[in-house]
C-alpha atoms as a printed R data frame, in Angstrom:
    type eleno elety resid chain resno       x      y       z
1   ATOM     1    CA   UNK     A     1   8.559 37.856 -12.563
2   ATOM     2    CA   UNK     A     2   6.710 41.149 -12.427
3   ATOM     3    CA   UNK     A     3   3.054 41.235 -11.842
4   ATOM     4    CA   UNK     A     4   0.330 43.645 -12.932
5   ATOM     5    CA   UNK     A     5  -0.148 46.735 -10.810
6   ATOM     6    CA   UNK     A     6  -2.465 46.495  -7.855
7   ATOM     7    CA   UNK     A     7  -4.480 49.203  -6.248
8   ATOM     8    CA   UNK     A     8  -2.923 50.812  -3.262
9   ATOM     9    CA   UNK     A     9  -4.435 50.253   0.098
10  ATOM    10    CA   UNK     A    10  -4.667 53.974   0.837
11  ATOM    11    CA   UNK     A    11  -4.020 53.426   4.536
12  ATOM    12    CA   UNK     A    12  -1.497 55.108   6.824
13  ATOM    13    CA   UNK     A    13   0.001 54.216  10.136
14  ATOM    14    CA   UNK     A    14  -2.589 56.510  11.730
15  ATOM    15    CA   UNK     A    15  -5.324 54.312  10.380
16  ATOM    16    CA   UNK     A    16  -3.642 51.290  11.880
17  ATOM    17    CA   UNK     A    17  -3.488 52.901  15.244
18  ATOM    18    CA   UNK     A    18  -7.136 53.818  15.071
19  ATOM    19    CA   UNK     A    19  -8.075 50.176  14.538
20  ATOM    20    CA   UNK     A    20  -5.760 49.044  17.341
21  ATOM    21    CA   UNK     A    21  -2.976 47.571  15.206
22  ATOM    22    CA   UNK     A    22   0.733 48.303  15.830
23  ATOM    23    CA   UNK     A    23   3.027 49.368  13.029
24  ATOM    24    CA   UNK     A    24   4.970 46.091  13.406
25  ATOM    25    CA   UNK     A    25   2.701 43.110  13.320
26  ATOM    26    CA   UNK     A    26   3.499 39.562  14.551
27  ATOM    27    CA   UNK     A    27   1.725 36.625  12.906
28  ATOM    28    CA   UNK     A    28   1.470 32.946  13.664
29  ATOM    29    CA   UNK     A    29   0.719 31.150  10.407
30  ATOM    30    CA   UNK     A    30   0.317 27.431  10.948
31  ATOM    31    CA   UNK     A    31   2.921 27.438  13.696
32  ATOM    32    CA   UNK     A    32   5.428 29.623  11.773
33  ATOM    33    CA   UNK     A    33   6.073 33.109  13.187
34  ATOM    34    CA   UNK     A    34   6.353 36.126  10.876
35  ATOM    35    CA   UNK     A    35   7.054 39.729  11.675
36  ATOM    36    CA   UNK     A    36   6.176 42.388   9.177
37  ATOM    37    CA   UNK     A    37   4.855 45.956   8.759
38  ATOM    38    CA   UNK     A    38   1.198 46.708   8.916
39  ATOM    39    CA   UNK     A    39   1.436 48.443   5.522
40  ATOM    40    CA   UNK     A    40   2.758 45.151   3.946
41  ATOM    41    CA   UNK     A    41  -0.303 43.189   5.146
42  ATOM    42    CA   UNK     A    42  -2.744 45.655   3.582
43  ATOM    43    CA   UNK     A    43  -0.708 46.340   0.429
44  ATOM    44    CA   UNK     A    44  -3.320 44.700  -1.900
45  ATOM    45    CA   UNK     A    45  -6.744 46.207  -1.595
46  ATOM    46    CA   UNK     A    46  -9.692 43.785  -1.255
47  ATOM    47    CA   UNK     A    47  -7.414 40.901  -0.365
48  ATOM    48    CA   UNK     A    48  -8.212 38.714   2.619
49  ATOM    49    CA   UNK     A    49  -5.503 40.274   4.720
50  ATOM    50    CA   UNK     A    50  -6.645 43.774   3.732
51  ATOM    51    CA   UNK     A    51 -10.169 42.997   4.899
52  ATOM    52    CA   UNK     A    52  -8.866 41.448   8.162
53  ATOM    53    CA   UNK     A    53  -6.652 44.342   9.062
54  ATOM    54    CA   UNK     A    54  -8.748 47.283   7.788
55  ATOM    55    CA   UNK     A    55 -12.378 46.210   8.202
56  ATOM    56    CA   UNK     A    56 -11.932 44.679  11.650
57  ATOM    57    CA   UNK     A    57 -10.443 45.851  14.923
58  ATOM    58    CA   UNK     A    58  -7.443 44.209  16.501
59  ATOM    59    CA   UNK     A    59  -9.407 42.670  19.349
60  ATOM    60    CA   UNK     A    60 -11.723 40.930  16.863
61  ATOM    61    CA   UNK     A    61  -9.011 38.804  15.269
62  ATOM    62    CA   UNK     A    62  -7.894 35.353  16.566
63  ATOM    63    CA   UNK     A    63  -4.635 35.259  18.478
64  ATOM    64    CA   UNK     A    64  -2.373 32.568  19.877
65  ATOM    65    CA   UNK     A    65  -1.232 32.240  23.495
66  ATOM    66    CA   UNK     A    66   1.490 34.873  22.978
67  ATOM    67    CA   UNK     A    67  -0.790 37.439  21.501
68  ATOM    68    CA   UNK     A    68   0.224 36.986  17.833
69  ATOM    69    CA   UNK     A    69  -2.433 37.120  15.147
70  ATOM    70    CA   UNK     A    70  -3.207 33.505  14.116
71  ATOM    71    CA   UNK     A    71  -3.860 32.144  10.628
72  ATOM    72    CA   UNK     A    72  -4.568 28.488  10.175
73  ATOM    73    CA   UNK     A    73  -2.785 28.117   6.826
74  ATOM    74    CA   UNK     A    74   0.421 26.629   5.431
75  ATOM    75    CA   UNK     A    75   3.214 28.403   7.396
76  ATOM    76    CA   UNK     A    76   5.967 27.458   4.928
77  ATOM    77    CA   UNK     A    77   4.161 28.797   1.824
78  ATOM    78    CA   UNK     A    78   3.106 31.995   3.548
79  ATOM    79    CA   UNK     A    79   6.701 33.296   3.158
80  ATOM    80    CA   UNK     A    80   6.048 33.587  -0.584
81  ATOM    81    CA   UNK     A    81   2.687 35.321   0.038
82  ATOM    82    CA   UNK     A    82   4.451 37.863   2.279
83  ATOM    83    CA   UNK     A    83   7.314 38.352  -0.246
84  ATOM    84    CA   UNK     A    84   4.693 39.125  -2.906
85  ATOM    85    CA   UNK     A    85   2.951 41.672  -0.693
86  ATOM    86    CA   UNK     A    86   6.260 43.507  -0.155
87  ATOM    87    CA   UNK     A    87   6.898 44.533  -3.757
88  ATOM    88    CA   UNK     A    88   4.093 42.863  -5.781
89  ATOM    89    CA   UNK     A    89   6.554 40.557  -7.569
90  ATOM    90    CA   UNK     A    90   6.713 36.744  -7.646
91  ATOM    91    CA   UNK     A    91  10.174 35.295  -7.143
92  ATOM    92    CA   UNK     A    92  10.417 31.572  -6.576
93  ATOM    93    CA   UNK     A    93  13.529 29.441  -6.046
94  ATOM    94    CA   UNK     A    94  14.779 26.973  -8.643
95  ATOM    95    CA   UNK     A    95  13.154 23.624  -8.717
96  ATOM    96    CA   UNK     A    96  10.198 24.910  -6.681
97  ATOM    97    CA   UNK     A    97   7.917 21.887  -6.218
98  ATOM    98    CA   UNK     A    98   4.888 23.551  -4.508
99  ATOM    99    CA   UNK     A    99   3.583 25.732  -7.322
100 ATOM   100    CA   UNK     A   100   0.014 24.329  -7.323
101 ATOM   101    CA   UNK     A   101  -0.183 24.483  -3.550
102 ATOM   102    CA   UNK     A   102   1.052 28.032  -3.536
103 ATOM   103    CA   UNK     A   103  -1.610 28.910  -6.115
104 ATOM   104    CA   UNK     A   104  -4.234 27.488  -3.717
105 ATOM   105    CA   UNK     A   105  -2.893 29.731  -0.969
106 ATOM   106    CA   UNK     A   106  -2.977 32.720  -3.248
107 ATOM   107    CA   UNK     A   107  -6.650 31.968  -3.962
108 ATOM   108    CA   UNK     A   108  -7.423 31.752  -0.270
109 ATOM   109    CA   UNK     A   109  -5.742 35.092   0.420
110 ATOM   110    CA   UNK     A   110  -7.655 36.571  -2.524
111 ATOM   111    CA   UNK     A   111  -4.680 37.704  -4.599
112 ATOM   112    CA   UNK     A   112  -5.912 37.360  -8.144
113 ATOM   113    CA   UNK     A   113  -2.797 38.676  -9.900
114 ATOM   114    CA   UNK     A   114  -0.666 36.188  -8.012
115 ATOM   115    CA   UNK     A   115  -3.021 33.400  -8.958
116 ATOM   116    CA   UNK     A   116  -2.616 34.284 -12.636
117 ATOM   117    CA   UNK     A   117   1.225 34.131 -12.382
118 ATOM   118    CA   UNK     A   118   0.985 30.713 -10.856
119 ATOM   119    CA   UNK     A   119  -1.156 29.194 -13.534
120 ATOM   120    CA   UNK     A   120   0.473 26.117 -15.153
121 ATOM   121    CA   UNK     A   121   2.624 27.055 -18.109
122 ATOM   122    CA   UNK     A   122   1.768 25.476 -21.505
123 ATOM   123    CA   UNK     A   123   4.230 25.277 -24.326
124 ATOM   124    CA   UNK     A   124   3.727 26.923 -27.664
125 ATOM   125    CA   UNK     A   125   2.722 23.626 -29.283
126 ATOM   126    CA   UNK     A   126   0.509 22.666 -26.358
127 ATOM   127    CA   UNK     A   127   2.390 19.395 -26.165
128 ATOM   128    CA   UNK     A   128   3.186 19.327 -22.462
129 ATOM   129    CA   UNK     A   129   1.942 21.162 -19.387
130 ATOM   130    CA   UNK     A   130   3.726 21.901 -16.129
131 ATOM   131    CA   UNK     A   131   2.195 18.814 -14.526
132 ATOM   132    CA   UNK     A   132   3.642 16.539 -17.266
133 ATOM   133    CA   UNK     A   133   0.351 15.843 -18.981
134 ATOM   134    CA   UNK     A   134   0.734 15.124 -22.678
135 ATOM   135    CA   UNK     A   135  -1.680 16.148 -25.410
136 ATOM   136    CA   UNK     A   136  -1.933 14.802 -28.947
137 ATOM   137    CA   UNK     A   137   0.384 16.326 -31.580
138 ATOM   138    CA   UNK     A   138  -0.166 16.343 -35.272
139 ATOM   139    CA   UNK     A   139   3.389 15.125 -35.966
140 ATOM   140    CA   UNK     A   140   4.653 11.899 -34.330
141 ATOM   141    CA   UNK     A   141   8.206 13.265 -34.236
142 ATOM   142    CA   UNK     A   142   7.084 16.329 -32.323
143 ATOM   143    CA   UNK     A   143   5.239 14.180 -29.863
144 ATOM   144    CA   UNK     A   144   8.264 11.992 -29.233
145 ATOM   145    CA   UNK     A   145  10.432 15.070 -28.889
146 ATOM   146    CA   UNK     A   146   8.047 16.414 -26.300
147 ATOM   147    CA   UNK     A   147   8.359 13.200 -24.340
148 ATOM   148    CA   UNK     A   148  12.185 13.434 -24.451
149 ATOM   149    CA   UNK     A   149  12.000 17.020 -23.192
150 ATOM   150    CA   UNK     A   150  10.067 15.887 -20.144
151 ATOM   151    CA   UNK     A   151  12.846 13.549 -19.099
152 ATOM   152    CA   UNK     A   152  11.559 10.379 -20.883
153 ATOM   153    CA   UNK     A   153  14.069  8.653 -23.128
154 ATOM   154    CA   UNK     A   154  12.682  8.296 -26.593
155 ATOM   155    CA   UNK     A   155  14.879  5.323 -27.238
156 ATOM   156    CA   UNK     A   156  13.264  3.327 -24.406
157 ATOM   157    CA   UNK     A   157   9.671  3.673 -25.661
158 ATOM   158    CA   UNK     A   158   8.271  0.305 -26.638
159 ATOM   159    CA   UNK     A   159   6.810  1.054 -30.094
160 ATOM   160    CA   UNK     A   160   4.854 -2.237 -29.989
161 ATOM   161    CA   UNK     A   161   2.741 -0.616 -27.315
162 ATOM   162    CA   UNK     A   162   2.081  2.552 -29.282
163 ATOM   163    CA   UNK     A   163  -1.349  2.286 -30.931
164 ATOM   164    CA   UNK     A   164  -2.958  4.428 -33.513
165 ATOM   165    CA   UNK     A   165  -5.716  6.577 -32.117
166 ATOM   166    CA   UNK     A   166  -9.016  6.297 -34.069
167 ATOM   167    CA   UNK     A   167  -9.879  9.873 -33.360
168 ATOM   168    CA   UNK     A   168  -6.530 11.260 -34.519
169 ATOM   169    CA   UNK     A   169  -5.099 11.739 -37.939
170 ATOM   170    CA   UNK     A   170  -3.474  8.705 -39.674
171 ATOM   171    CA   UNK     A   171   0.011  9.975 -38.939
172 ATOM   172    CA   UNK     A   172  -0.467 10.583 -35.156
173 ATOM   173    CA   UNK     A   173   0.173  8.128 -32.353
174 ATOM   174    CA   UNK     A   174  -1.244  7.806 -28.888
175 ATOM   175    CA   UNK     A   175   1.074  6.415 -26.203
176 ATOM   176    CA   UNK     A   176  -0.470  3.961 -23.739
177 ATOM   177    CA   UNK     A   177  -0.020  4.493 -20.074
178 ATOM   178    CA   UNK     A   178   2.632  1.774 -19.995
179 ATOM   179    CA   UNK     A   179   4.764  3.698 -22.487
180 ATOM   180    CA   UNK     A   180   4.759  6.710 -20.262
181 ATOM   181    CA   UNK     A   181   6.248  4.834 -17.318
182 ATOM   182    CA   UNK     A   182   8.665  7.225 -15.614
183 ATOM   183    CA   UNK     A   183   9.581  5.271 -12.479
184 ATOM   184    CA   UNK     A   184  13.280  5.307 -11.831
185 ATOM   185    CA   UNK     A   185  15.473  2.964  -9.788
186 ATOM   186    CA   UNK     A   186  17.004  4.133  -6.523
187 ATOM   187    CA   UNK     A   187  17.259  3.714  -2.808
188 ATOM   188    CA   UNK     A   188  15.256  5.222   0.101
189 ATOM   189    CA   UNK     A   189  16.286  4.799   3.684
190 ATOM   190    CA   UNK     A   190  13.643  5.038   6.414
191 ATOM   191    CA   UNK     A   191  14.814  5.516  10.016
192 ATOM   192    CA   UNK     A   192  13.125  5.946  13.360
193 ATOM   193    CA   UNK     A   193  13.910  6.375  17.021
194 ATOM   194    CA   UNK     A   194  11.930  4.670  19.717
195 ATOM   195    CA   UNK     A   195  12.201  4.213  23.444
196 ATOM   196    CA   UNK     A   196  10.983  1.692  25.937
197 ATOM   197    CA   UNK     A   197  11.292  0.933  29.678
198 ATOM   198    CA   UNK     A   198  12.108 -2.428  31.081
199 ATOM   199    CA   UNK     A   199  11.610 -3.411  34.738
200 ATOM   200    CA   UNK     A   200  12.519 -6.474  36.667
201 ATOM   201    CA   UNK     A   201  10.048 -8.645  34.914
202 ATOM   202    CA   UNK     A   202  10.927 -8.051  31.239
203 ATOM   203    CA   UNK     A   203   7.775 -9.650  29.882
204 ATOM   204    CA   UNK     A   204   5.307 -7.904  32.184
205 ATOM   205    CA   UNK     A   205   6.947 -4.560  32.815
206 ATOM   206    CA   UNK     A   206   8.093 -3.595  29.348
207 ATOM   207    CA   UNK     A   207   6.491 -0.240  28.420
208 ATOM   208    CA   UNK     A   208   6.890  0.959  24.793
209 ATOM   209    CA   UNK     A   209   6.615  4.603  24.006
210 ATOM   210    CA   UNK     A   210   5.418  6.181  20.818
211 ATOM   211    CA   UNK     A   211   7.783  6.521  17.890
212 ATOM   212    CA   UNK     A   212   9.017 10.126  17.931
213 ATOM   213    CA   UNK     A   213   9.782 10.723  14.272
214 ATOM   214    CA   UNK     A   214  10.237  8.722  11.063
215 ATOM   215    CA   UNK     A   215  13.050 10.137   8.871
216 ATOM   216    CA   UNK     A   216  13.504  9.696   5.178
217 ATOM   217    CA   UNK     A   217  16.889  9.784   3.338
218 ATOM   218    CA   UNK     A   218  17.469  9.561  -0.387
219 ATOM   219    CA   UNK     A   219  16.968 11.361  -3.680
220 ATOM   220    CA   UNK     A   220  14.450 14.187  -3.327
221 ATOM   221    CA   UNK     A   221  12.426 13.218  -6.414
222 ATOM   222    CA   UNK     A   222  11.996  9.613  -5.268
223 ATOM   223    CA   UNK     A   223  10.965 10.704  -1.733
224 ATOM   224    CA   UNK     A   224   8.314 13.057  -3.061
225 ATOM   225    CA   UNK     A   225   7.005 10.417  -5.494
226 ATOM   226    CA   UNK     A   226   6.522  7.857  -2.749
227 ATOM   227    CA   UNK     A   227   5.326  9.936   0.201
228 ATOM   228    CA   UNK     A   228   3.740 12.939  -1.453
229 ATOM   229    CA   UNK     A   229   1.996 15.325   0.960
230 ATOM   230    CA   UNK     A   230   2.902 13.179   3.981
231 ATOM   231    CA   UNK     A   231   6.530 14.226   3.517
232 ATOM   232    CA   UNK     A   232   7.505 17.203   5.707
233 ATOM   233    CA   UNK     A   233   9.893 19.360   3.628
234 ATOM   234    CA   UNK     A   234  10.106 22.352   5.940
235 ATOM   235    CA   UNK     A   235  13.741 21.677   6.870
236 ATOM   236    CA   UNK     A   236  14.973 21.345   3.316
237 ATOM   237    CA   UNK     A   237  12.405 23.090   1.062
238 ATOM   238    CA   UNK     A   238  14.607 24.131  -1.888
239 ATOM   239    CA   UNK     A   239  16.410 20.860  -2.551
240 ATOM   240    CA   UNK     A   240  16.576 20.148  -6.354
241 ATOM   241    CA   UNK     A   241  14.878 16.947  -7.483
242 ATOM   242    CA   UNK     A   242  18.165 15.234  -8.440
243 ATOM   243    CA   UNK     A   243  19.891 15.971  -5.167
244 ATOM   244    CA   UNK     A   244  20.030 13.833  -2.071
245 ATOM   245    CA   UNK     A   245  18.741 14.813   1.341
246 ATOM   246    CA   UNK     A   246  18.653 13.274   4.795
247 ATOM   247    CA   UNK     A   247  16.572 16.044   6.461
248 ATOM   248    CA   UNK     A   248  13.026 14.951   5.445
249 ATOM   249    CA   UNK     A   249  10.662 13.262   7.858
250 ATOM   250    CA   UNK     A   250   7.077 11.952   7.725
251 ATOM   251    CA   UNK     A   251   3.998 13.595   9.175
252 ATOM   252    CA   UNK     A   252   2.768 10.317  10.623
253 ATOM   253    CA   UNK     A   253   4.263  7.938  13.189
254 ATOM   254    CA   UNK     A   254   3.347  4.494  11.898
255 ATOM   255    CA   UNK     A   255   6.143  2.514  10.305
256 ATOM   256    CA   UNK     A   256   3.576  0.151   8.651
257 ATOM   257    CA   UNK     A   257   2.058  3.095   6.803
258 ATOM   258    CA   UNK     A   258   5.502  4.079   5.426
259 ATOM   259    CA   UNK     A   259   6.175  0.498   4.402
260 ATOM   260    CA   UNK     A   260   2.792  0.337   2.572
261 ATOM   261    CA   UNK     A   261   3.602  3.447   0.578
262 ATOM   262    CA   UNK     A   262   7.000  2.069  -0.385
263 ATOM   263    CA   UNK     A   263   5.503 -1.266  -1.422
264 ATOM   264    CA   UNK     A   264   2.837  0.508  -3.534
265 ATOM   265    CA   UNK     A   265   5.637  2.404  -5.313
266 ATOM   266    CA   UNK     A   266   7.482 -0.832  -6.174
267 ATOM   267    CA   UNK     A   267  10.218 -0.679  -3.485
268 ATOM   268    CA   UNK     A   268  11.510 -3.784  -1.614
269 ATOM   269    CA   UNK     A   269  13.436 -3.867   1.624
270 ATOM   270    CA   UNK     A   270  17.083 -4.967   1.088
271 ATOM   271    CA   UNK     A   271  18.689 -4.201   4.437
272 ATOM   272    CA   UNK     A   272  17.961 -3.345   8.038
273 ATOM   273    CA   UNK     A   273  20.101 -2.332  11.015
274 ATOM   274    CA   UNK     A   274  19.310 -1.397  14.618
275 ATOM   275    CA   UNK     A   275  21.159 -0.127  17.687
276 ATOM   276    CA   UNK     A   276  20.071  0.265  21.254
277 ATOM   277    CA   UNK     A   277  21.451  2.166  24.229
278 ATOM   278    CA   UNK     A   278  20.449  2.309  27.885
279 ATOM   279    CA   UNK     A   279  19.856  5.821  29.111
280 ATOM   280    CA   UNK     A   280  20.099  4.778  32.832
281 ATOM   281    CA   UNK     A   281  22.532  2.344  34.277
282 ATOM   282    CA   UNK     A   282  22.204  1.237  37.879
283 ATOM   283    CA   UNK     A   283  22.967 -1.784  39.988
284 ATOM   284    CA   UNK     A   284  19.603 -1.416  41.743
285 ATOM   285    CA   UNK     A   285  17.453 -4.152  40.151
286 ATOM   286    CA   UNK     A   286  14.298 -2.499  41.431
287 ATOM   287    CA   UNK     A   287  14.726  0.561  39.158
288 ATOM   288    CA   UNK     A   288  13.474  0.521  35.625
289 ATOM   289    CA   UNK     A   289  15.913  1.004  32.731
290 ATOM   290    CA   UNK     A   290  15.025  3.250  29.755
291 ATOM   291    CA   UNK     A   291  16.303  2.035  26.456
292 ATOM   292    CA   UNK     A   292  16.532  4.079  23.272
293 ATOM   293    CA   UNK     A   293  16.758  2.365  19.870
294 ATOM   294    CA   UNK     A   294  17.490  3.641  16.418
295 ATOM   295    CA   UNK     A   295  16.539  1.510  13.395
296 ATOM   296    CA   UNK     A   296  17.099  2.002   9.642
297 ATOM   297    CA   UNK     A   297  15.437  0.196   6.830
298 ATOM   298    CA   UNK     A   298  16.911  0.380   3.303
299 ATOM   299    CA   UNK     A   299  14.452  0.030   0.400
300 ATOM   300    CA   UNK     A   300  15.386 -0.400  -3.283
301 ATOM   301    CA   UNK     A   301  13.529 -0.165  -6.584
302 ATOM   302    CA   UNK     A   302  15.217 -1.524  -9.705
């Protein structure tokens, strides 16, 4: 998708050297490392990066422990900001789920043309927006067709719940929230690894360590519906909604929090399995033994 032309920065490599910047710049954006040319960072005049790297000297900018310029922003989404700066075009993968968050990043980096391209798309009849919000239509058939186009089966709509809207024309209908129920059945598997140390006195000497990571397996759309922003998608960012993944994990380390989210979404636990291994085996009873366990919980919504 081509964007409107932007003003050139009007800077050369000589200008970069005068300010103390190298031609090749290393960035640390939220823990993600990027390497790019100085000219790419200042490609859009009056953007945040343009001001940082043209109106300040290199020694005035924050750096990490390895000397890379540090930005406390979303490291995953910055890849699209950088791609845009390279040729001033927006190219997103299919089934891109982070459009609104990328728009927020574009606003932060002061890229108005990119913000415009990321605005939610509205259909010609204004019947449905990108976020799936329906508006009233003058023709009931058009409204039902709009619902079907959004993945809602028209045949499953309970017409006894559809009430006439007093503010609309006699021929229009207003679906109640219950008629827009889009929850689908499916399974989500939650797994975690934990470790603990057991000494001679099992009851007194048992020392439990923190859960390292909670993993999530299942259909992408269901996982995002349940866990939202707490789902770390950095290892599998472009997975289509109807595909399955086992590479997601949660940004918190409390199983109870994951169980609460699943319960709120209507899921129930249907199975559980656990295994344990001893990482140290010795006949010396005075030495502690370190055990590692892996547990999976299977949740279902029908």
